[in-house]
Amino acid sequence: MDTAEFIRILDREGRLLADAAERAGIDAKVPTCPEWQVRDLVRHTGAVHRWATGYVAEGHPSRRPLDDAPALDGAELLAWFREGHAHLVRTLASAAPDLECWHFLPAPSPLAFWARRQAHETSVHRFDAEAARGGTPSDLDPRFAADGVDELLRGFHARPRSRVRSEEPRVLRVRATDAADDAVWTVRLTQEPPAAERGETGDAECEISGPAAQLYLSLWNRVPFPSVSGDRALAELWRSNSAV
């Protein structure tokens, strides 16, 4: 997927998030994030959007803390979210391809990183907002969902802060059943951060599989795993320790 595709998805997902939050009501509980109400979800995602915009707009070279959201509520909070989301989309769409700024996962370029990361950040939280609203959630394109699985496994959990560790070496397979032929990952768990690679490399003790969208949301701990075969304790090890 290219940067323009990620920006289009970010635009769609942010709009859907705001609409779902409005329909759910700012006081509604978020079942996928039990400690949050919808206002917390909107404040968090809106703050992340502005944080990301700052790196791209200013070319900032080092990490900065996430600013707190303003003390807004109700319609004012939703308007603040929509304004910040639209500004992020415009900033990414107009940024120079050779932009240089801080980013925290491997990527072809800083611009590619921020477009991809914000598309996935917003997509997962859009699902949260729709869970609070109730009803059928919006569809996710299988290619985009498979990309999100890749970002999570080979990006987030490759970092030292990942808590998914095993005293004894273990091998987990993750397979999207409706995406590209190579939408399968082999994840090696040791006392070090998980080492994930694309492809079916060697035997695995456990496989988590299913449609890419369900797999994506399950690995982000939003829904149950679609299907687990083999040693279910290994899937539970992932579930219990993989919060990002």
JSON list of C-alpha atoms in Angstrom, two decimals:
[
{"chain": "A", "resi": 1, "resn": "MET", "atom": "CA", "xyz": [0.00, 0.00, 0.00]},
{"chain": "A", "resi": 2, "resn": "ASP", "atom": "CA", "xyz": [1.26, 3.48, -0.76]},
{"chain": "A", "resi": 3, "resn": "THR", "atom": "CA", "xyz": [1.16, 6.67, 1.29]},
{"chain": "A", "resi": 4, "resn": "ALA", "atom": "CA", "xyz": [-1.79, 8.13, -0.63]},
{"chain": "A", "resi": 5, "resn": "GLU", "atom": "CA", "xyz": [-3.87, 5.03, 0.17]},
{"chain": "A", "resi": 6, "resn": "PHE", "atom": "CA", "xyz": [-3.08, 5.33, 3.86]},
{"chain": "A", "resi": 7, "resn": "ILE", "atom": "CA", "xyz": [-4.09, 8.99, 3.84]},
{"chain": "A", "resi": 8, "resn": "ARG", "atom": "CA", "xyz": [-7.41, 8.15, 2.17]},
{"chain": "A", "resi": 9, "resn": "ILE", "atom": "CA", "xyz": [-8.07, 5.48, 4.79]},
{"chain": "A", "resi": 10, "resn": "LEU", "atom": "CA", "xyz": [-7.12, 7.85, 7.60]},
{"chain": "A", "resi": 11, "resn": "ASP", "atom": "CA", "xyz": [-9.59, 10.39, 6.23]},
{"chain": "A", "resi": 12, "resn": "ARG", "atom": "CA", "xyz": [-12.40, 7.83, 6.10]},
{"chain": "A", "resi": 13, "resn": "GLU", "atom": "CA", "xyz": [-11.68, 6.25, 9.46]},
{"chain": "A", "resi": 14, "resn": "GLY", "atom": "CA", "xyz": [-11.52, 9.57, 11.32]},
{"chain": "A", "resi": 15, "resn": "ARG", "atom": "CA", "xyz": [-14.83, 10.66, 9.88]},
{"chain": "A", "resi": 16, "resn": "LEU", "atom": "CA", "xyz": [-16.42, 7.36, 10.86]},
{"chain": "A", "resi": 17, "resn": "LEU", "atom": "CA", "xyz": [-14.96, 7.64, 14.36]},
{"chain": "A", "resi": 18, "resn": "ALA", "atom": "CA", "xyz": [-16.43, 11.10, 14.89]},
{"chain": "A", "resi": 19, "resn": "ASP", "atom": "CA", "xyz": [-19.83, 10.05, 13.56]},
{"chain": "A", "resi": 20, "resn": "ALA", "atom": "CA", "xyz": [-19.92, 6.94, 15.77]},
{"chain": "A", "resi": 21, "resn": "ALA", "atom": "CA", "xyz": [-18.85, 8.94, 18.83]},
{"chain": "A", "resi": 22, "resn": "GLU", "atom": "CA", "xyz": [-21.58, 11.48, 18.17]},
{"chain": "A", "resi": 23, "resn": "ARG", "atom": "CA", "xyz": [-24.23, 8.79, 17.83]},
{"chain": "A", "resi": 24, "resn": "ALA", "atom": "CA", "xyz": [-23.03, 6.87, 20.90]},
{"chain": "A", "resi": 25, "resn": "GLY", "atom": "CA", "xyz": [-22.96, 9.96, 23.09]},
{"chain": "A", "resi": 26, "resn": "ILE", "atom": "CA", "xyz": [-19.98, 11.35, 24.91]},
{"chain": "A", "resi": 27, "resn": "ASP", "atom": "CA", "xyz": [-20.88, 9.58, 28.18]},
{"chain": "A", "resi": 28, "resn": "ALA", "atom": "CA", "xyz": [-21.20, 6.11, 26.64]},
{"chain": "A", "resi": 29, "resn": "LYS", "atom": "CA", "xyz": [-18.94, 3.34, 27.85]},
{"chain": "A", "resi": 30, "resn": "VAL", "atom": "CA", "xyz": [-16.40, 1.91, 25.41]},
{"chain": "A", "resi": 31, "resn": "PRO", "atom": "CA", "xyz": [-16.66, -1.89, 25.80]},
{"chain": "A", "resi": 32, "resn": "THR", "atom": "CA", "xyz": [-13.35, -2.53, 24.01]},
{"chain": "A", "resi": 33, "resn": "CYS", "atom": "CA", "xyz": [-11.54, -0.13, 26.39]},
{"chain": "A", "resi": 34, "resn": "PRO", "atom": "CA", "xyz": [-13.41, -0.72, 29.68]},
{"chain": "A", "resi": 35, "resn": "GLU", "atom": "CA", "xyz": [-11.78, 2.16, 31.55]},
{"chain": "A", "resi": 36, "resn": "TRP", "atom": "CA", "xyz": [-12.90, 4.70, 28.95]},
{"chain": "A", "resi": 37, "resn": "GLN", "atom": "CA", "xyz": [-16.00, 6.61, 28.07]},
{"chain": "A", "resi": 38, "resn": "VAL", "atom": "CA", "xyz": [-16.39, 7.98, 24.54]},
{"chain": "A", "resi": 39, "resn": "ARG", "atom": "CA", "xyz": [-15.02, 11.37, 25.65]},
{"chain": "A", "resi": 40, "resn": "ASP", "atom": "CA", "xyz": [-11.75, 9.67, 26.71]},
{"chain": "A", "resi": 41, "resn": "LEU", "atom": "CA", "xyz": [-11.48, 7.93, 23.35]},
{"chain": "A", "resi": 42, "resn": "VAL", "atom": "CA", "xyz": [-12.09, 11.15, 21.43]},
{"chain": "A", "resi": 43, "resn": "ARG", "atom": "CA", "xyz": [-9.64, 13.12, 23.57]},
{"chain": "A", "resi": 44, "resn": "HIS", "atom": "CA", "xyz": [-6.91, 10.50, 23.23]},
{"chain": "A", "resi": 45, "resn": "THR", "atom": "CA", "xyz": [-7.23, 10.07, 19.46]},
{"chain": "A", "resi": 46, "resn": "GLY", "atom": "CA", "xyz": [-7.53, 13.81, 18.88]},
{"chain": "A", "resi": 47, "resn": "ALA", "atom": "CA", "xyz": [-4.39, 14.44, 20.93]},
{"chain": "A", "resi": 48, "resn": "VAL", "atom": "CA", "xyz": [-2.49, 11.78, 18.97]},
{"chain": "A", "resi": 49, "resn": "HIS", "atom": "CA", "xyz": [-3.60, 13.39, 15.69]},
{"chain": "A", "resi": 50, "resn": "ARG", "atom": "CA", "xyz": [-2.22, 16.76, 16.76]},
{"chain": "A", "resi": 51, "resn": "TRP", "atom": "CA", "xyz": [0.98, 15.16, 18.05]},
{"chain": "A", "resi": 52, "resn": "ALA", "atom": "CA", "xyz": [1.54, 13.47, 14.68]},
{"chain": "A", "resi": 53, "resn": "THR", "atom": "CA", "xyz": [0.67, 16.63, 12.76]},
{"chain": "A", "resi": 54, "resn": "GLY", "atom": "CA", "xyz": [3.36, 18.53, 14.64]},
{"chain": "A", "resi": 55, "resn": "TYR", "atom": "CA", "xyz": [6.13, 16.18, 13.47]},
{"chain": "A", "resi": 56, "resn": "VAL", "atom": "CA", "xyz": [5.07, 16.35, 9.84]},
{"chain": "A", "resi": 57, "resn": "ALA", "atom": "CA", "xyz": [4.26, 20.07, 9.73]},
{"chain": "A", "resi": 58, "resn": "GLU", "atom": "CA", "xyz": [7.39, 21.18, 11.60]},
{"chain": "A", "resi": 59, "resn": "GLY", "atom": "CA", "xyz": [9.87, 18.46, 10.60]},
{"chain": "A", "resi": 60, "resn": "HIS", "atom": "CA", "xyz": [10.65, 17.99, 14.28]},
{"chain": "A", "resi": 61, "resn": "PRO", "atom": "CA", "xyz": [13.74, 15.75, 14.69]},
{"chain": "A", "resi": 62, "resn": "SER", "atom": "CA", "xyz": [13.20, 14.24, 18.15]},
{"chain": "A", "resi": 63, "resn": "ARG", "atom": "CA", "xyz": [10.45, 12.74, 20.26]},
{"chain": "A", "resi": 64, "resn": "ARG", "atom": "CA", "xyz": [8.09, 15.10, 22.07]},
{"chain": "A", "resi": 65, "resn": "PRO", "atom": "CA", "xyz": [5.52, 14.27, 24.76]},
{"chain": "A", "resi": 66, "resn": "LEU", "atom": "CA", "xyz": [1.89, 13.94, 23.86]},
{"chain": "A", "resi": 67, "resn": "ASP", "atom": "CA", "xyz": [0.00, 17.07, 24.91]},
{"chain": "A", "resi": 68, "resn": "ASP", "atom": "CA", "xyz": [-3.15, 16.75, 26.99]},
{"chain": "A", "resi": 69, "resn": "ALA", "atom": "CA", "xyz": [-6.43, 17.35, 25.20]},
{"chain": "A", "resi": 70, "resn": "PRO", "atom": "CA", "xyz": [-8.21, 20.59, 26.14]},
{"chain": "A", "resi": 71, "resn": "ALA", "atom": "CA", "xyz": [-10.98, 20.49, 28.74]},
{"chain": "A", "resi": 72, "resn": "LEU", "atom": "CA", "xyz": [-13.76, 20.36, 26.16]},
{"chain": "A", "resi": 73, "resn": "ASP", "atom": "CA", "xyz": [-16.84, 18.17, 26.17]},
{"chain": "A", "resi": 74, "resn": "GLY", "atom": "CA", "xyz": [-19.91, 17.35, 24.13]},
{"chain": "A", "resi": 75, "resn": "ALA", "atom": "CA", "xyz": [-20.29, 19.03, 20.75]},
{"chain": "A", "resi": 76, "resn": "GLU", "atom": "CA", "xyz": [-17.22, 21.22, 21.34]},
{"chain": "A", "resi": 77, "resn": "LEU", "atom": "CA", "xyz": [-15.03, 18.16, 21.91]},
{"chain": "A", "resi": 78, "resn": "LEU", "atom": "CA", "xyz": [-16.29, 16.51, 18.73]},
{"chain": "A", "resi": 79, "resn": "ALA", "atom": "CA", "xyz": [-15.70, 19.68, 16.75]},
{"chain": "A", "resi": 80, "resn": "TRP", "atom": "CA", "xyz": [-12.14, 19.86, 18.15]},
{"chain": "A", "resi": 81, "resn": "PHE", "atom": "CA", "xyz": [-11.56, 16.25, 17.09]},
{"chain": "A", "resi": 82, "resn": "ARG", "atom": "CA", "xyz": [-12.90, 16.80, 13.58]},
{"chain": "A", "resi": 83, "resn": "GLU", "atom": "CA", "xyz": [-10.79, 19.93, 13.12]},
{"chain": "A", "resi": 84, "resn": "GLY", "atom": "CA", "xyz": [-7.59, 18.18, 14.24]},
{"chain": "A", "resi": 85, "resn": "HIS", "atom": "CA", "xyz": [-8.27, 15.10, 12.14]},
{"chain": "A", "resi": 86, "resn": "ALA", "atom": "CA", "xyz": [-8.90, 17.18, 9.01]},
{"chain": "A", "resi": 87, "resn": "HIS", "atom": "CA", "xyz": [-5.71, 19.16, 9.65]},
{"chain": "A", "resi": 88, "resn": "LEU", "atom": "CA", "xyz": [-3.69, 15.94, 9.96]},
{"chain": "A", "resi": 89, "resn": "VAL", "atom": "CA", "xyz": [-5.09, 14.65, 6.66]},
{"chain": "A", "resi": 90, "resn": "ARG", "atom": "CA", "xyz": [-4.29, 17.93, 4.89]},
{"chain": "A", "resi": 91, "resn": "THR", "atom": "CA", "xyz": [-0.80, 18.07, 6.40]},
{"chain": "A", "resi": 92, "resn": "LEU", "atom": "CA", "xyz": [0.07, 14.55, 5.29]},
{"chain": "A", "resi": 93, "resn": "ALA", "atom": "CA", "xyz": [-1.42, 15.06, 1.84]},
{"chain": "A", "resi": 94, "resn": "SER", "atom": "CA", "xyz": [0.60, 18.23, 1.22]},
{"chain": "A", "resi": 95, "resn": "ALA", "atom": "CA", "xyz": [3.89, 17.14, 2.84]},
{"chain": "A", "resi": 96, "resn": "ALA", "atom": "CA", "xyz": [7.04, 16.82, 0.76]},
{"chain": "A", "resi": 97, "resn": "PRO", "atom": "CA", "xyz": [7.99, 13.18, 0.00]},
{"chain": "A", "resi": 98, "resn": "ASP", "atom": "CA", "xyz": [11.51, 13.85, 1.27]},
{"chain": "A", "resi": 99, "resn": "LEU", "atom": "CA", "xyz": [10.27, 15.18, 4.62]},
{"chain": "A", "resi": 100, "resn": "GLU", "atom": "CA", "xyz": [12.65, 14.49, 7.51]},
{"chain": "A", "resi": 101, "resn": "CYS", "atom": "CA", "xyz": [11.27, 14.17, 11.05]},
{"chain": "A", "resi": 102, "resn": "TRP", "atom": "CA", "xyz": [11.25, 11.83, 14.03]},
{"chain": "A", "resi": 103, "resn": "HIS", "atom": "CA", "xyz": [9.45, 8.50, 13.71]},
{"chain": "A", "resi": 104, "resn": "PHE", "atom": "CA", "xyz": [9.62, 5.34, 15.78]},
{"chain": "A", "resi": 105, "resn": "LEU", "atom": "CA", "xyz": [9.21, 2.31, 13.49]},
{"chain": "A", "resi": 106, "resn": "PRO", "atom": "CA", "xyz": [11.13, 1.31, 10.35]},
{"chain": "A", "resi": 107, "resn": "ALA", "atom": "CA", "xyz": [9.55, 2.80, 7.22]},
{"chain": "A", "resi": 108, "resn": "PRO", "atom": "CA", "xyz": [10.49, 3.80, 3.66]},
{"chain": "A", "resi": 109, "resn": "SER", "atom": "CA", "xyz": [10.31, 7.44, 4.78]},
{"chain": "A", "resi": 110, "resn": "PRO", "atom": "CA", "xyz": [9.06, 9.51, 7.73]},
{"chain": "A", "resi": 111, "resn": "LEU", "atom": "CA", "xyz": [6.02, 10.56, 5.67]},
{"chain": "A", "resi": 112, "resn": "ALA", "atom": "CA", "xyz": [5.19, 6.93, 4.85]},
{"chain": "A", "resi": 113, "resn": "PHE", "atom": "CA", "xyz": [5.51, 6.06, 8.54]},
{"chain": "A", "resi": 114, "resn": "TRP", "atom": "CA", "xyz": [3.17, 8.76, 9.80]},
{"chain": "A", "resi": 115, "resn": "ALA", "atom": "CA", "xyz": [0.53, 8.12, 7.14]},
{"chain": "A", "resi": 116, "resn": "ARG", "atom": "CA", "xyz": [0.53, 4.40, 7.89]},
{"chain": "A", "resi": 117, "resn": "ARG", "atom": "CA", "xyz": [0.69, 4.75, 11.66]},
{"chain": "A", "resi": 118, "resn": "GLN", "atom": "CA", "xyz": [-2.12, 7.28, 11.88]},
{"chain": "A", "resi": 119, "resn": "ALA", "atom": "CA", "xyz": [-4.33, 5.27, 9.54]},
{"chain": "A", "resi": 120, "resn": "HIS", "atom": "CA", "xyz": [-4.00, 2.24, 11.83]},
{"chain": "A", "resi": 121, "resn": "GLU", "atom": "CA", "xyz": [-4.25, 4.25, 15.04]},
{"chain": "A", "resi": 122, "resn": "THR", "atom": "CA", "xyz": [-7.47, 5.80, 13.83]},
{"chain": "A", "resi": 123, "resn": "SER", "atom": "CA", "xyz": [-8.87, 2.56, 12.45]},
{"chain": "A", "resi": 124, "resn": "VAL", "atom": "CA", "xyz": [-8.56, 0.71, 15.74]},
{"chain": "A", "resi": 125, "resn": "HIS", "atom": "CA", "xyz": [-10.11, 3.58, 17.67]},
{"chain": "A", "resi": 126, "resn": "ARG", "atom": "CA", "xyz": [-12.87, 3.91, 15.08]},
{"chain": "A", "resi": 127, "resn": "PHE", "atom": "CA", "xyz": [-13.76, 0.32, 15.95]},
{"chain": "A", "resi": 128, "resn": "ASP", "atom": "CA", "xyz": [-13.80, 1.34, 19.63]},
{"chain": "A", "resi": 129, "resn": "ALA", "atom": "CA", "xyz": [-16.21, 4.19, 18.89]},
{"chain": "A", "resi": 130, "resn": "GLU", "atom": "CA", "xyz": [-18.47, 1.91, 16.89]},
{"chain": "A", "resi": 131, "resn": "ALA", "atom": "CA", "xyz": [-18.42, -0.64, 19.70]},
{"chain": "A", "resi": 132, "resn": "ALA", "atom": "CA", "xyz": [-19.70, 2.10, 22.02]},
{"chain": "A", "resi": 133, "resn": "ARG", "atom": "CA", "xyz": [-22.36, 3.06, 19.47]},
{"chain": "A", "resi": 134, "resn": "GLY", "atom": "CA", "xyz": [-23.48, -0.53, 18.91]},
{"chain": "A", "resi": 135, "resn": "GLY", "atom": "CA", "xyz": [-24.61, -2.11, 15.68]},
{"chain": "A", "resi": 136, "resn": "THR", "atom": "CA", "xyz": [-22.54, -3.47, 12.82]},
{"chain": "A", "resi": 137, "resn": "PRO", "atom": "CA", "xyz": [-19.00, -2.07, 12.61]},
{"chain": "A", "resi": 138, "resn": "SER", "atom": "CA", "xyz": [-17.64, -0.66, 9.36]},
{"chain": "A", "resi": 139, "resn": "ASP", "atom": "CA", "xyz": [-15.74, -2.97, 7.05]},
{"chain": "A", "resi": 140, "resn": "LEU", "atom": "CA", "xyz": [-11.96, -3.08, 6.84]},
{"chain": "A", "resi": 141, "resn": "ASP", "atom": "CA", "xyz": [-10.18, -3.78, 3.58]},
{"chain": "A", "resi": 142, "resn": "PRO", "atom": "CA", "xyz": [-8.28, -7.11, 3.95]},
{"chain": "A", "resi": 143, "resn": "ARG", "atom": "CA", "xyz": [-5.09, -5.63, 2.48]},
{"chain": "A", "resi": 144, "resn": "PHE", "atom": "CA", "xyz": [-5.14, -2.78, 4.98]},
{"chain": "A", "resi": 145, "resn": "ALA", "atom": "CA", "xyz": [-5.91, -5.14, 7.86]},
{"chain": "A", "resi": 146, "resn": "ALA", "atom": "CA", "xyz": [-3.06, -7.45, 6.85]},
{"chain": "A", "resi": 147, "resn": "ASP", "atom": "CA", "xyz": [-0.74, -4.44, 6.73]},
{"chain": "A", "resi": 148, "resn": "GLY", "atom": "CA", "xyz": [-1.83, -3.60, 10.28]},
{"chain": "A", "resi": 149, "resn": "VAL", "atom": "CA", "xyz": [-0.96, -7.12, 11.42]},
{"chain": "A", "resi": 150, "resn": "ASP", "atom": "CA", "xyz": [2.46, -6.67, 9.83]},
{"chain": "A", "resi": 151, "resn": "GLU", "atom": "CA", "xyz": [2.99, -3.32, 11.53]},
{"chain": "A", "resi": 152, "resn": "LEU", "atom": "CA", "xyz": [2.06, -4.78, 14.90]},
{"chain": "A", "resi": 153, "resn": "LEU", "atom": "CA", "xyz": [4.14, -7.96, 14.64]},
{"chain": "A", "resi": 154, "resn": "ARG", "atom": "CA", "xyz": [7.23, -6.69, 12.84]},
{"chain": "A", "resi": 155, "resn": "GLY", "atom": "CA", "xyz": [7.11, -3.12, 14.12]},
{"chain": "A", "resi": 156, "resn": "PHE", "atom": "CA", "xyz": [5.64, -2.62, 17.57]},
{"chain": "A", "resi": 157, "resn": "HIS", "atom": "CA", "xyz": [6.61, -5.99, 19.03]},
{"chain": "A", "resi": 158, "resn": "ALA", "atom": "CA", "xyz": [10.13, -5.89, 17.64]},
{"chain": "A", "resi": 159, "resn": "ARG", "atom": "CA", "xyz": [10.85, -3.04, 20.06]},
{"chain": "A", "resi": 160, "resn": "PRO", "atom": "CA", "xyz": [12.48, -3.70, 23.45]},
{"chain": "A", "resi": 161, "resn": "ARG", "atom": "CA", "xyz": [9.33, -2.57, 25.29]},
{"chain": "A", "resi": 162, "resn": "SER", "atom": "CA", "xyz": [7.30, -5.57, 24.06]},
{"chain": "A", "resi": 163, "resn": "ARG", "atom": "CA", "xyz": [6.32, -7.72, 27.05]},
{"chain": "A", "resi": 164, "resn": "VAL", "atom": "CA", "xyz": [5.64, -10.87, 25.02]},
{"chain": "A", "resi": 165, "resn": "ARG", "atom": "CA", "xyz": [8.47, -13.11, 26.23]},
{"chain": "A", "resi": 166, "resn": "SER", "atom": "CA", "xyz": [8.92, -16.81, 26.87]},
{"chain": "A", "resi": 167, "resn": "GLU", "atom": "CA", "xyz": [11.41, -18.57, 29.13]},
{"chain": "A", "resi": 168, "resn": "GLU", "atom": "CA", "xyz": [11.62, -21.37, 26.57]},
{"chain": "A", "resi": 169, "resn": "PRO", "atom": "CA", "xyz": [11.75, -20.74, 22.80]},
{"chain": "A", "resi": 170, "resn": "ARG", "atom": "CA", "xyz": [8.27, -20.98, 21.22]},
{"chain": "A", "resi": 171, "resn": "VAL", "atom": "CA", "xyz": [6.99, -20.48, 17.70]},
{"chain": "A", "resi": 172, "resn": "LEU", "atom": "CA", "xyz": [3.64, -18.87, 16.86]},
{"chain": "A", "resi": 173, "resn": "ARG", "atom": "CA", "xyz": [2.11, -18.66, 13.38]},
{"chain": "A", "resi": 174, "resn": "VAL", "atom": "CA", "xyz": [-0.31, -15.91, 12.36]},
{"chain": "A", "resi": 175, "resn": "ARG", "atom": "CA", "xyz": [-2.25, -16.33, 9.13]},
{"chain": "A", "resi": 176, "resn": "ALA", "atom": "CA", "xyz": [-4.74, -14.09, 7.32]},
{"chain": "A", "resi": 177, "resn": "THR", "atom": "CA", "xyz": [-7.01, -16.36, 5.28]},
{"chain": "A", "resi": 178, "resn": "ASP", "atom": "CA", "xyz": [-8.48, -13.78, 2.90]},
{"chain": "A", "resi": 179, "resn": "ALA", "atom": "CA", "xyz": [-5.57, -11.50, 2.06]},
{"chain": "A", "resi": 180, "resn": "ALA", "atom": "CA", "xyz": [-2.52, -11.98, -0.16]},
{"chain": "A", "resi": 181, "resn": "ASP", "atom": "CA", "xyz": [-0.80, -15.35, -0.33]},
{"chain": "A", "resi": 182, "resn": "ASP", "atom": "CA", "xyz": [2.09, -14.04, 1.77]},
{"chain": "A", "resi": 183, "resn": "ALA", "atom": "CA", "xyz": [-0.15, -12.78, 4.60]},
{"chain": "A", "resi": 184, "resn": "VAL", "atom": "CA", "xyz": [1.34, -15.25, 7.05]},
{"chain": "A", "resi": 185, "resn": "TRP", "atom": "CA", "xyz": [3.87, -14.56, 9.76]},
{"chain": "A", "resi": 186, "resn": "THR", "atom": "CA", "xyz": [6.16, -16.75, 11.86]},
{"chain": "A", "resi": 187, "resn": "VAL", "atom": "CA", "xyz": [6.76, -15.28, 15.31]},
{"chain": "A", "resi": 188, "resn": "ARG", "atom": "CA", "xyz": [9.59, -16.64, 17.45]},
{"chain": "A", "resi": 189, "resn": "LEU", "atom": "CA", "xyz": [9.20, -16.02, 21.16]},
{"chain": "A", "resi": 190, "resn": "THR", "atom": "CA", "xyz": [12.19, -16.09, 23.50]},
{"chain": "A", "resi": 191, "resn": "GLN", "atom": "CA", "xyz": [13.40, -14.02, 26.45]},
{"chain": "A", "resi": 192, "resn": "GLU", "atom": "CA", "xyz": [14.08, -11.26, 23.90]},
{"chain": "A", "resi": 193, "resn": "PRO", "atom": "CA", "xyz": [11.47, -9.22, 22.00]},
{"chain": "A", "resi": 194, "resn": "PRO", "atom": "CA", "xyz": [9.41, -11.30, 19.54]},
{"chain": "A", "resi": 195, "resn": "ALA", "atom": "CA", "xyz": [11.10, -11.89, 16.20]},
{"chain": "A", "resi": 196, "resn": "ALA", "atom": "CA", "xyz": [8.48, -11.97, 13.44]},
{"chain": "A", "resi": 197, "resn": "GLU", "atom": "CA", "xyz": [9.08, -12.63, 9.76]},
{"chain": "A", "resi": 198, "resn": "ARG", "atom": "CA", "xyz": [6.79, -12.94, 6.77]},
{"chain": "A", "resi": 199, "resn": "GLY", "atom": "CA", "xyz": [6.25, -16.46, 5.57]},
{"chain": "A", "resi": 200, "resn": "GLU", "atom": "CA", "xyz": [5.75, -19.98, 6.85]},
{"chain": "A", "resi": 201, "resn": "THR", "atom": "CA", "xyz": [9.22, -20.74, 8.20]},
{"chain": "A", "resi": 202, "resn": "GLY", "atom": "CA", "xyz": [9.55, -24.08, 9.99]},
{"chain": "A", "resi": 203, "resn": "ASP", "atom": "CA", "xyz": [7.03, -25.70, 12.32]},
{"chain": "A", "resi": 204, "resn": "ALA", "atom": "CA", "xyz": [4.84, -23.72, 14.69]},
{"chain": "A", "resi": 205, "resn": "GLU", "atom": "CA", "xyz": [3.34, -24.86, 18.00]},
{"chain": "A", "resi": 206, "resn": "CYS", "atom": "CA", "xyz": [0.26, -22.70, 17.62]},
{"chain": "A", "resi": 207, "resn": "GLU", "atom": "CA", "xyz": [-1.49, -20.94, 14.76]},
{"chain": "A", "resi": 208, "resn": "ILE", "atom": "CA", "xyz": [-3.87, -17.99, 14.99]},
{"chain": "A", "resi": 209, "resn": "SER", "atom": "CA", "xyz": [-5.79, -17.61, 11.76]},
{"chain": "A", "resi": 210, "resn": "GLY", "atom": "CA", "xyz": [-8.85, -16.01, 10.24]},
{"chain": "A", "resi": 211, "resn": "PRO", "atom": "CA", "xyz": [-10.04, -13.17, 8.02]},
{"chain": "A", "resi": 212, "resn": "ALA", "atom": "CA", "xyz": [-7.54, -10.33, 8.05]},
{"chain": "A", "resi": 213, "resn": "ALA", "atom": "CA", "xyz": [-9.91, -7.81, 9.65]},
{"chain": "A", "resi": 214, "resn": "GLN", "atom": "CA", "xyz": [-10.75, -10.13, 12.56]},
{"chain": "A", "resi": 215, "resn": "LEU", "atom": "CA", "xyz": [-7.12, -11.11, 12.94]},
{"chain": "A", "resi": 216, "resn": "TYR", "atom": "CA", "xyz": [-6.08, -7.45, 13.04]},
{"chain": "A", "resi": 217, "resn": "LEU", "atom": "CA", "xyz": [-8.63, -6.52, 15.69]},
{"chain": "A", "resi": 218, "resn": "SER", "atom": "CA", "xyz": [-7.91, -9.62, 17.75]},
{"chain": "A", "resi": 219, "resn": "LEU", "atom": "CA", "xyz": [-4.17, -8.97, 17.83]},
{"chain": "A", "resi": 220, "resn": "TRP", "atom": "CA", "xyz": [-4.99, -5.46, 19.05]},
{"chain": "A", "resi": 221, "resn": "ASN", "atom": "CA", "xyz": [-7.07, -7.15, 21.79]},
{"chain": "A", "resi": 222, "resn": "ARG", "atom": "CA", "xyz": [-10.39, -5.81, 20.52]},
{"chain": "A", "resi": 223, "resn": "VAL", "atom": "CA", "xyz": [-12.10, -9.11, 19.66]},
{"chain": "A", "resi": 224, "resn": "PRO", "atom": "CA", "xyz": [-11.41, -12.82, 20.36]},
{"chain": "A", "resi": 225, "resn": "PHE", "atom": "CA", "xyz": [-9.00, -14.69, 18.10]},
{"chain": "A", "resi": 226, "resn": "PRO", "atom": "CA", "xyz": [-10.90, -15.98, 15.03]},
{"chain": "A", "resi": 227, "resn": "SER", "atom": "CA", "xyz": [-9.37, -19.48, 15.17]},
{"chain": "A", "resi": 228, "resn": "VAL", "atom": "CA", "xyz": [-6.62, -21.08, 17.23]},
{"chain": "A", "resi": 229, "resn": "SER", "atom": "CA", "xyz": [-5.04, -24.44, 16.47]},
{"chain": "A", "resi": 230, "resn": "GLY", "atom": "CA", "xyz": [-2.27, -26.20, 18.35]},
{"chain": "A", "resi": 231, "resn": "ASP", "atom": "CA", "xyz": [-1.14, -25.12, 21.81]},
{"chain": "A", "resi": 232, "resn": "ARG", "atom": "CA", "xyz": [-3.78, -22.63, 22.94]},
{"chain": "A", "resi": 233, "resn": "ALA", "atom": "CA", "xyz": [-1.60, -21.65, 25.91]},
{"chain": "A", "resi": 234, "resn": "LEU", "atom": "CA", "xyz": [0.74, -19.94, 23.46]},
{"chain": "A", "resi": 235, "resn": "ALA", "atom": "CA", "xyz": [-2.12, -17.86, 22.05]},
{"chain": "A", "resi": 236, "resn": "GLU", "atom": "CA", "xyz": [-3.09, -16.95, 25.61]},
{"chain": "A", "resi": 237, "resn": "LEU", "atom": "CA", "xyz": [0.51, -15.96, 26.36]},
{"chain": "A", "resi": 238, "resn": "TRP", "atom": "CA", "xyz": [0.25, -13.51, 23.48]},
{"chain": "A", "resi": 239, "resn": "ARG", "atom": "CA", "xyz": [-3.16, -12.26, 24.56]},
{"chain": "A", "resi": 240, "resn": "SER", "atom": "CA", "xyz": [-2.09, -11.67, 28.16]},
{"chain": "A", "resi": 241, "resn": "ASN", "atom": "CA", "xyz": [1.13, -9.80, 27.41]},
{"chain": "A", "resi": 242, "resn": "SER", "atom": "CA", "xyz": [0.72, -8.04, 24.09]},
{"chain": "A", "resi": 243, "resn": "ALA", "atom": "CA", "xyz": [-0.94, -4.77, 25.07]},
{"chain": "A", "resi": 244, "resn": "VAL", "atom": "CA", "xyz": [0.87, -1.86, 23.39]}
]
